[in-house]
Amino acid sequence: MIYFDNSATTVCLDKAAAAAKEYMLEKPFNPAAAYSAAVKTERDLNAARANIASKIGADPGELIFTSCGTESNNTAIFGSLKAMRGKTRVIISPVEHPSVYEPAMELKEQGYDVVFAPVDMTGRVKLDGLAALMTPSTGLISIMHVNNETGAINDIDGIYAMMKRLAPECLLHSDGVQAFMKEAPVSCDMYSASGHKLHAPKGVGALYVRRGVRVKPYLMGGGQESGMRSGTSNMPGIMAFNAAVEDYALNRAAYRERILAVKERLYGNLKRIKDVTLNSPPMGEGAAHILNVSFLGVRGEVLLNALSEKGLCVSTGSACAAHKRGRNRVLNAMGILGERQDGAIRFSFSHFNTVDEADTAAQMIEEQVSLLRRFRRR
Ligand code: PLP
């Protein structure tokens, strides 16, 4: 099998699985308990917190563990409402992941003035358009760091600086699920991450909350995570997340080089097929691990199924997005419509992929595309 769907999820690293196993079998202690084994477990938890926080230049007290990126995003958005102090405008981009988009739609139902920052054809937020929306009534802005469908990278530092000028009391959240450890850290008030996009197991995430920002907890109970997220700490998941982060930190440059080589090789091969358009930013500008292209005259989901039969796993977009024909919210907002939208496929890579896989995959794709186009023309 060739697995090119690493934006949906990644294979768990051996080291991460071993860390999870250790805290399931040998150290199954609740870090909130009082005996010495539990106190030691709490120390391990805090060391993992400090290590992961350091990767985004944060203090340990600014990072809470969650169950996933979705929980981090929901906590950031619903938790900020009190801190908005009566302000009613919420700005997001129209290409946010559903775990930001749907909470924003819920706020709209509740009467908040939810508006969308304009994006270009790769899904990157246009700064002048965003600036025009930043009124004194704006309380929260949520803009993703890396777009999960195209790999477009937003200038979060630039947005934060602009917000400080135009709406200084506003909070900026960024969904960093596709960016954490892969792109340089950015300045904002809240930042979301997820373990399973980075070779940790599913079921663990993190939310950075800048010191001084008061986010209301989404889960209340025993007061874990400094009262910000109750629930017995997921020690196996957290320690596995930490092992995966550490591995990425040690090998980041090598992993990036390998991933970029696979992406560029695949795109180089696919470009030779007739009627293929690039939906991602030009090579070298977007995130290294995401490539989105359209095969005109072919339905993306039909191609996906044909490739799946041959053992190649790809995606027609976010695993969580709605994919009714012509109704892809994200591609619609980017202005990728008609045949181009119908034929869009996302390839996403990890350092476990190879350039040989890129060659094999391209050959499979070329065969299937020409077969499907022949079918369609009859
Ligand atoms: N945000 C983005 C940009 C994503 O790509 C995803 C997952 O696909 C999420 C949030 C949700 O993360 P999780 O699966 O950990 O809930």
CSV table of C-alpha atoms and ligand atoms in Angstrom, one decimal:
chain,number,residue,atom,x,y,z
A,1,MET,CA,0.0,0.0,0.0
A,2,ILE,CA,1.1,3.6,-0.7
A,3,TYR,CA,-0.2,5.9,2.0
A,4,PHE,CA,-0.5,9.5,0.8
A,5,ASP,CA,-3.2,10.6,3.3
A,6,ASN,CA,-1.0,11.9,6.1
A,7,SER,CA,-3.1,15.0,6.6
A,8,ALA,CA,-6.0,12.8,7.7
A,9,THR,CA,-3.8,10.8,10.1
A,10,THR,CA,-0.3,9.3,10.4
A,11,VAL,CA,1.1,6.0,11.3
A,12,CYS,CA,2.1,5.9,15.0
A,13,LEU,CA,5.8,6.0,15.6
A,14,ASP,CA,7.4,2.9,17.3
A,15,LYS,CA,8.8,5.2,20.0
A,16,ALA,CA,5.4,6.8,20.6
A,17,ALA,CA,3.7,3.5,20.8
A,18,ALA,CA,6.3,2.3,23.2
A,19,ALA,CA,5.8,5.3,25.4
A,20,ALA,CA,2.0,4.8,25.4
A,21,LYS,CA,2.5,1.1,26.3
A,22,GLU,CA,4.8,2.0,29.2
A,23,TYR,CA,2.2,4.3,30.7
A,24,MET,CA,-0.6,1.7,30.1
A,25,LEU,CA,1.2,-1.4,31.5
A,26,GLU,CA,4.1,-0.4,33.7
A,27,LYS,CA,3.1,3.1,34.9
A,28,PRO,CA,-0.7,3.2,34.9
A,29,PHE,CA,-0.9,5.7,37.7
A,30,ASN,CA,-3.2,8.7,37.9
A,31,PRO,CA,-1.0,11.7,38.1
A,32,ALA,CA,-3.5,13.4,40.5
A,33,ALA,CA,-3.1,10.6,43.1
A,34,ALA,CA,-0.9,11.1,46.2
A,35,TYR,CA,1.4,8.0,46.4
A,36,SER,CA,5.0,8.3,45.2
A,37,ALA,CA,4.5,6.4,41.9
A,38,ALA,CA,1.7,8.9,41.0
A,39,VAL,CA,3.8,11.9,42.0
A,40,LYS,CA,6.5,10.6,39.7
A,41,THR,CA,3.9,10.2,37.0
A,42,GLU,CA,2.8,13.8,37.5
A,43,ARG,CA,6.5,14.9,37.1
A,44,ASP,CA,6.6,13.0,33.8
A,45,LEU,CA,3.4,14.8,32.7
A,46,ASN,CA,4.8,18.2,33.5
A,47,ALA,CA,8.1,17.4,31.8
A,48,ALA,CA,6.1,16.4,28.7
A,49,ARG,CA,4.1,19.6,29.0
A,50,ALA,CA,7.2,21.7,29.3
A,51,ASN,CA,8.9,20.0,26.3
A,52,ILE,CA,5.9,20.4,24.0
A,53,ALA,CA,5.3,24.0,25.1
A,54,SER,CA,8.9,24.8,24.4
A,55,LYS,CA,8.4,23.9,20.8
A,56,ILE,CA,6.2,26.9,20.3
A,57,GLY,CA,8.1,29.1,22.6
A,58,ALA,CA,5.5,28.8,25.4
A,59,ASP,CA,5.8,28.3,29.1
A,60,PRO,CA,4.5,25.0,30.6
A,61,GLY,CA,1.7,26.9,32.3
A,62,GLU,CA,0.4,28.1,28.9
A,63,LEU,CA,-0.3,24.6,27.5
A,64,ILE,CA,-3.2,22.3,28.2
A,65,PHE,CA,-3.7,18.8,27.0
A,66,THR,CA,-6.9,17.9,25.2
A,67,SER,CA,-8.3,14.8,23.5
A,68,CYS,CA,-7.8,16.1,19.9
A,69,GLY,CA,-7.5,19.1,17.6
A,70,THR,CA,-11.2,19.4,17.4
A,71,GLU,CA,-11.5,19.8,21.2
A,72,SER,CA,-8.7,22.4,21.2
A,73,ASN,CA,-10.5,24.4,18.5
A,74,ASN,CA,-13.9,24.1,20.3
A,75,THR,CA,-12.3,25.1,23.6
A,76,ALA,CA,-10.6,28.1,22.0
A,77,ILE,CA,-13.8,29.4,20.4
A,78,PHE,CA,-16.5,28.7,22.9
A,79,GLY,CA,-14.1,29.4,25.8
A,80,SER,CA,-13.3,32.9,24.6
A,81,LEU,CA,-16.8,34.2,24.6
A,82,LYS,CA,-16.5,35.6,28.2
A,83,ALA,CA,-13.1,37.1,27.4
A,84,MET,CA,-14.7,39.0,24.5
A,85,ARG,CA,-16.3,41.3,27.0
A,86,GLY,CA,-19.5,42.1,25.1
A,87,LYS,CA,-17.9,42.3,21.7
A,88,THR,CA,-20.0,40.6,19.1
A,89,ARG,CA,-17.9,40.2,15.9
A,90,VAL,CA,-16.1,36.9,15.2
A,91,ILE,CA,-13.9,36.6,12.1
A,92,ILE,CA,-12.9,33.3,10.6
A,93,SER,CA,-11.8,32.3,7.2
A,94,PRO,CA,-14.3,30.4,5.0
A,95,VAL,CA,-11.8,27.6,4.5
A,96,GLU,CA,-11.4,26.7,8.2
A,97,HIS,CA,-11.6,23.0,9.2
A,98,PRO,CA,-15.1,22.0,10.4
A,99,SER,CA,-13.9,22.0,14.0
A,100,VAL,CA,-13.6,25.8,13.7
A,101,TYR,CA,-16.3,26.5,11.1
A,102,GLU,CA,-19.1,24.6,12.9
A,103,PRO,CA,-18.5,26.3,16.3
A,104,ALA,CA,-18.5,29.6,14.5
A,105,MET,CA,-21.8,28.7,12.8
A,106,GLU,CA,-23.2,27.9,16.3
A,107,LEU,CA,-22.1,31.4,17.5
A,108,LYS,CA,-23.9,32.9,14.5
A,109,GLU,CA,-27.1,31.1,15.6
A,110,GLN,CA,-26.6,32.6,19.0
A,111,GLY,CA,-26.5,36.1,17.5
A,112,TYR,CA,-22.8,36.8,17.1
A,113,ASP,CA,-21.8,38.7,14.0
A,114,VAL,CA,-19.7,36.0,12.3
A,115,VAL,CA,-17.9,37.3,9.2
A,116,PHE,CA,-15.5,35.6,6.7
A,117,ALA,CA,-12.1,36.9,5.7
A,118,PRO,CA,-11.5,36.7,2.0
A,119,VAL,CA,-9.0,34.1,0.7
A,120,ASP,CA,-7.1,33.7,-2.5
A,121,MET,CA,-7.3,30.6,-4.8
A,122,THR,CA,-5.0,28.6,-2.6
A,123,GLY,CA,-7.0,29.4,0.6
A,124,ARG,CA,-4.6,31.9,1.9
A,125,VAL,CA,-6.2,34.8,3.8
A,126,LYS,CA,-5.9,38.2,2.1
A,127,LEU,CA,-4.5,40.5,4.8
A,128,ASP,CA,-6.1,43.7,3.4
A,129,GLY,CA,-9.5,42.1,3.3
A,130,LEU,CA,-9.1,40.8,6.8
A,131,ALA,CA,-8.0,44.2,8.0
A,132,ALA,CA,-11.2,45.8,6.6
A,133,LEU,CA,-13.3,43.5,8.8
A,134,MET,CA,-11.4,44.3,12.1
A,135,THR,CA,-13.8,46.7,13.7
A,136,PRO,CA,-13.7,47.8,17.4
A,137,SER,CA,-16.6,45.3,18.0
A,138,THR,CA,-14.4,42.4,17.0
A,139,GLY,CA,-13.7,40.0,19.9
A,140,LEU,CA,-12.3,36.9,18.3
A,141,ILE,CA,-10.4,36.0,15.1
A,142,SER,CA,-9.7,32.4,14.2
A,143,ILE,CA,-7.5,31.8,11.2
A,144,MET,CA,-5.8,28.4,10.5
A,145,HIS,CA,-2.0,28.3,10.2
A,146,VAL,CA,-1.7,25.7,7.4
A,147,ASN,CA,-4.7,24.9,5.3
A,148,ASN,CA,-5.4,21.1,5.4
A,149,GLU,CA,-6.7,20.9,1.9
A,150,THR,CA,-4.1,22.9,-0.1
A,151,GLY,CA,-1.2,23.4,2.3
A,152,ALA,CA,-1.4,27.2,2.0
A,153,ILE,CA,0.4,28.9,4.9
A,154,ASN,CA,-1.2,32.0,6.5
A,155,ASP,CA,0.9,34.9,7.9
A,156,ILE,CA,-0.3,34.5,11.5
A,157,ASP,CA,2.5,36.8,12.8
A,158,GLY,CA,1.4,39.5,10.3
A,159,ILE,CA,-2.3,39.0,11.3
A,160,TYR,CA,-1.5,39.2,15.0
A,161,ALA,CA,0.5,42.5,14.5
A,162,MET,CA,-2.3,43.9,12.4
A,163,MET,CA,-4.9,42.9,15.0
A,164,LYS,CA,-2.9,44.6,17.8
A,165,ARG,CA,-3.1,47.8,15.8
A,166,LEU,CA,-6.7,47.7,14.6
A,167,ALA,CA,-8.5,45.7,17.3
A,168,PRO,CA,-6.1,45.6,20.3
A,169,GLU,CA,-8.6,43.9,22.7
A,170,CYS,CA,-9.4,41.1,20.3
A,171,LEU,CA,-8.1,37.6,20.7
A,172,LEU,CA,-6.4,35.6,17.9
A,173,HIS,CA,-6.7,31.8,17.7
A,174,SER,CA,-4.9,29.8,15.1
A,175,ASP,CA,-5.6,26.2,14.2
A,176,GLY,CA,-2.1,24.8,14.0
A,177,VAL,CA,-3.1,21.1,13.6
A,178,GLN,CA,-1.4,20.8,10.2
A,179,ALA,CA,1.4,23.1,11.1
A,180,PHE,CA,2.7,22.2,14.6
A,181,MET,CA,6.3,21.1,14.4
A,182,LYS,CA,6.3,21.4,10.6
A,183,GLU,CA,6.3,25.2,10.4
A,184,ALA,CA,8.0,27.8,12.5
A,185,PRO,CA,6.1,28.9,15.7
A,186,VAL,CA,3.9,31.9,15.4
A,187,SER,CA,2.6,34.7,17.7
A,188,CYS,CA,-1.1,34.5,18.7
A,189,ASP,CA,-3.3,34.2,21.8
A,190,MET,CA,-4.4,30.5,21.3
A,191,TYR,CA,-2.9,27.7,19.2
A,192,SER,CA,-4.3,24.2,18.6
A,193,ALA,CA,-2.3,21.0,17.9
A,194,SER,CA,-3.2,17.4,17.5
A,195,GLY,CA,-1.0,14.3,18.2
A,196,HIS,CA,-2.2,11.9,15.5
A,197,LYS,CA,-1.1,14.3,12.6
A,198,LEU,CA,2.4,13.9,13.9
A,199,HIS,CA,2.9,10.1,14.4
A,200,ALA,CA,1.4,10.0,17.9
A,201,PRO,CA,-1.8,7.9,18.5
A,202,LYS,CA,-5.3,9.3,18.1
A,203,GLY,CA,-6.9,10.8,21.2
A,204,VAL,CA,-4.5,13.5,22.3
A,205,GLY,CA,-4.1,17.2,21.4
A,206,ALA,CA,-3.0,20.4,23.0
A,207,LEU,CA,-4.1,24.0,23.2
A,208,TYR,CA,-1.7,26.9,23.9
A,209,VAL,CA,-3.4,29.7,25.8
A,210,ARG,CA,-1.2,32.8,26.2
A,211,ARG,CA,-0.7,33.8,29.8
A,212,GLY,CA,-3.3,36.4,30.8
A,213,VAL,CA,-5.9,35.2,28.4
A,214,ARG,CA,-8.9,33.8,30.3
A,215,VAL,CA,-10.5,30.9,28.5
A,216,LYS,CA,-13.5,29.3,30.1
A,217,PRO,CA,-13.1,25.5,30.4
A,218,TYR,CA,-15.1,23.4,28.0
A,219,LEU,CA,-15.0,20.4,30.4
A,220,MET,CA,-15.5,20.9,34.1
A,221,GLY,CA,-14.9,18.5,36.9
A,222,GLY,CA,-11.8,17.5,38.9
A,223,GLY,CA,-9.8,20.6,37.9
A,224,GLN,CA,-7.0,18.9,36.0
A,225,GLU,CA,-5.0,21.0,33.6
A,226,SER,CA,-5.1,24.0,36.0
A,227,GLY,CA,-8.8,23.8,35.9
A,228,MET,CA,-8.9,24.4,32.2
A,229,ARG,CA,-9.7,20.9,31.1
A,230,SER,CA,-11.0,18.4,33.6
A,231,GLY,CA,-10.8,14.7,33.1
A,232,THR,CA,-8.1,12.1,34.2
A,233,SER,CA,-5.0,12.9,32.3
A,234,ASN,CA,-4.4,10.6,29.2
A,235,MET,CA,-0.9,9.7,30.3
A,236,PRO,CA,-0.3,7.1,27.5
A,237,GLY,CA,-1.5,9.5,24.8
A,238,ILE,CA,0.4,12.5,26.3
A,239,MET,CA,3.7,10.6,26.7
A,240,ALA,CA,3.3,9.2,23.2
A,241,PHE,CA,2.7,12.8,21.9
A,242,ASN,CA,5.8,13.9,23.7
A,243,ALA,CA,7.9,11.1,22.1
A,244,ALA,CA,6.6,12.0,18.7
A,245,VAL,CA,7.2,15.7,19.2
A,246,GLU,CA,10.8,14.9,20.4
A,247,ASP,CA,11.4,12.7,17.4
A,248,TYR,CA,10.2,15.5,15.1
A,249,ALA,CA,12.3,18.1,16.8
A,250,LEU,CA,15.4,16.0,16.4
A,251,ASN,CA,14.8,15.2,12.8
A,252,ARG,CA,12.8,18.1,11.5
A,253,ALA,CA,15.2,19.2,8.7
A,254,ALA,CA,15.8,15.7,7.4
A,255,TYR,CA,12.0,14.9,7.5
A,256,ARG,CA,11.2,18.1,5.7
A,257,GLU,CA,13.7,17.4,3.0
A,258,ARG,CA,12.4,13.9,2.5
A,259,ILE,CA,8.8,15.0,2.4
A,260,LEU,CA,9.5,17.9,0.0
A,261,ALA,CA,11.4,15.5,-2.3
A,262,VAL,CA,8.3,13.2,-2.5
A,263,LYS,CA,5.9,16.1,-3.1
A,264,GLU,CA,8.1,17.6,-5.8
A,265,ARG,CA,8.7,14.3,-7.5
A,266,LEU,CA,5.0,13.5,-7.5
A,267,TYR,CA,4.0,16.9,-8.8
A,268,GLY,CA,6.8,16.7,-11.4
A,269,ASN,CA,5.3,13.4,-12.6
A,270,LEU,CA,1.7,14.5,-12.5
A,271,LYS,CA,2.4,17.7,-14.4
A,272,ARG,CA,3.1,15.6,-17.5
A,273,ILE,CA,-0.5,14.3,-17.5
A,274,LYS,CA,-2.7,16.4,-19.7
A,275,ASP,CA,-5.2,18.8,-18.1
A,276,VAL,CA,-3.9,18.8,-14.5
A,277,THR,CA,-4.1,22.0,-12.5
A,278,LEU,CA,-2.4,22.8,-9.2
A,279,ASN,CA,-4.7,24.0,-6.4
A,280,SER,CA,-1.9,24.2,-3.8
A,281,PRO,CA,0.5,27.2,-3.7
A,282,PRO,CA,3.5,27.0,-6.2
A,283,MET,CA,6.2,24.5,-5.2
A,284,GLY,CA,8.3,25.9,-2.4
A,285,GLU,CA,5.6,28.2,-1.0
A,286,GLY,CA,3.1,26.0,0.7
A,287,ALA,CA,3.5,23.4,3.5
A,288,ALA,CA,5.9,20.6,2.4
A,289,HIS,CA,3.4,17.8,3.2
A,290,ILE,CA,0.3,18.8,1.2
A,291,LEU,CA,-0.3,18.7,-2.6
A,292,ASN,CA,-3.7,19.4,-4.1
A,293,VAL,CA,-4.3,19.0,-7.8
A,294,SER,CA,-7.3,18.6,-10.1
A,295,PHE,CA,-7.6,16.1,-12.9
A,296,LEU,CA,-10.0,17.8,-15.3
A,297,GLY,CA,-12.7,15.5,-16.8
A,298,VAL,CA,-12.5,13.1,-13.9
A,299,ARG,CA,-14.6,12.9,-10.7
A,300,GLY,CA,-12.3,13.0,-7.7
A,301,GLU,CA,-14.2,10.4,-5.7
A,302,VAL,CA,-14.3,8.0,-8.7
A,303,LEU,CA,-10.5,8.4,-9.1
A,304,LEU,CA,-10.0,8.0,-5.3
A,305,ASN,CA,-11.9,4.7,-5.4
A,306,ALA,CA,-10.0,3.4,-8.5
A,307,LEU,CA,-6.7,4.3,-6.8
A,308,SER,CA,-7.8,2.7,-3.6
A,309,GLU,CA,-8.4,-0.6,-5.5
A,310,LYS,CA,-4.8,-0.4,-6.6
A,311,GLY,CA,-3.5,0.2,-3.1
A,312,LEU,CA,-3.0,4.0,-3.2
A,313,CYS,CA,-4.6,6.0,-0.4
A,314,VAL,CA,-5.4,9.6,-1.2
A,315,SER,CA,-8.3,12.0,-0.4
A,316,THR,CA,-10.7,14.4,-2.1
A,317,GLY,CA,-10.2,16.8,0.8
A,318,SER,CA,-10.6,17.0,4.5
A,319,ALA,CA,-11.7,13.7,6.0
A,320,CYS,CA,-14.4,15.6,7.8
A,321,ALA,CA,-15.7,17.8,4.9
A,322,ALA,CA,-18.9,17.4,3.1
A,323,HIS,CA,-18.3,16.2,-0.4
A,324,LYS,CA,-21.6,16.4,-2.2
A,325,ARG,CA,-20.9,17.3,-5.8
A,326,GLY,CA,-20.2,21.0,-6.3
A,327,ARG,CA,-20.7,21.6,-2.6
A,328,ASN,CA,-17.2,21.5,-1.3
A,329,ARG,CA,-17.3,24.6,1.0
A,330,VAL,CA,-13.6,25.0,1.1
A,331,LEU,CA,-12.9,24.8,-2.7
A,332,ASN,CA,-16.0,26.9,-3.3
A,333,ALA,CA,-14.6,29.7,-1.2
A,334,MET,CA,-11.3,29.5,-3.0
A,335,GLY,CA,-13.1,29.9,-6.3
A,336,ILE,CA,-12.1,26.3,-7.4
A,337,LEU,CA,-15.3,25.4,-9.2
A,338,GLY,CA,-16.8,23.1,-11.8
A,339,GLU,CA,-14.5,20.5,-13.3
A,340,ARG,CA,-11.7,21.7,-11.3
A,341,GLN,CA,-13.6,21.2,-8.0
A,342,ASP,CA,-14.9,17.8,-9.2
A,343,GLY,CA,-11.5,16.5,-10.1
A,344,ALA,CA,-9.6,17.7,-7.0
A,345,ILE,CA,-7.4,15.2,-5.1
A,346,ARG,CA,-5.3,15.9,-2.0
A,347,PHE,CA,-2.0,14.0,-1.6
A,348,SER,CA,-0.4,14.3,1.8
A,349,PHE,CA,3.0,12.9,2.8
A,350,SER,CA,5.1,11.9,5.8
A,351,HIS,CA,8.8,11.1,6.2
A,352,PHE,CA,7.9,7.4,5.8
A,353,ASN,CA,7.1,8.0,2.1
A,354,THR,CA,9.7,7.7,-0.6
A,355,VAL,CA,10.3,9.1,-4.1
A,356,ASP,CA,9.9,5.6,-5.5
A,357,GLU,CA,6.4,5.6,-4.1
A,358,ALA,CA,5.9,9.0,-5.9
A,359,ASP,CA,6.9,7.4,-9.2
A,360,THR,CA,4.7,4.3,-8.7
A,361,ALA,CA,1.8,6.4,-7.6
A,362,ALA,CA,2.1,8.7,-10.6
A,363,GLN,CA,2.1,5.8,-13.0
A,364,MET,CA,-1.1,4.4,-11.3
A,365,ILE,CA,-2.7,7.8,-11.5
A,366,GLU,CA,-1.9,8.4,-15.1
A,367,GLU,CA,-3.4,5.0,-16.0
A,368,GLN,CA,-6.5,5.5,-14.1
A,369,VAL,CA,-7.0,9.1,-15.2
A,370,SER,CA,-6.8,8.1,-18.9
A,371,LEU,CA,-9.1,5.1,-18.3
A,372,LEU,CA,-11.7,7.3,-16.6
A,373,ARG,CA,-11.4,10.0,-19.2
A,374,ARG,CA,-12.1,7.5,-21.9
A,375,PHE,CA,-15.1,6.2,-20.0
A,376,ARG,CA,-16.4,9.7,-19.6
A,377,ARG,CA,-16.1,10.7,-23.2
A,378,ARG,CA,-18.2,7.7,-24.4
B,1,PLP,N1,-7.9,21.2,12.1
B,1,PLP,C1,-7.3,20.8,11.0
B,1,PLP,C2,-6.7,21.8,10.1
B,1,PLP,C3,-7.3,19.5,10.6
B,1,PLP,O1,-6.7,19.1,9.5
B,1,PLP,C4,-7.9,18.5,11.5
B,1,PLP,C5,-8.0,17.1,11.2
B,1,PLP,O2,-8.1,16.7,10.0
B,1,PLP,C6,-8.4,19.0,12.7
B,1,PLP,C7,-8.4,20.4,13.0
B,1,PLP,C8,-9.1,18.1,13.7
B,1,PLP,O3,-8.1,17.4,14.4
B,1,PLP,P1,-8.5,16.1,15.2
B,1,PLP,O4,-8.6,15.0,14.2
B,1,PLP,O5,-7.3,15.8,16.1
B,1,PLP,O6,-9.7,16.4,16.0
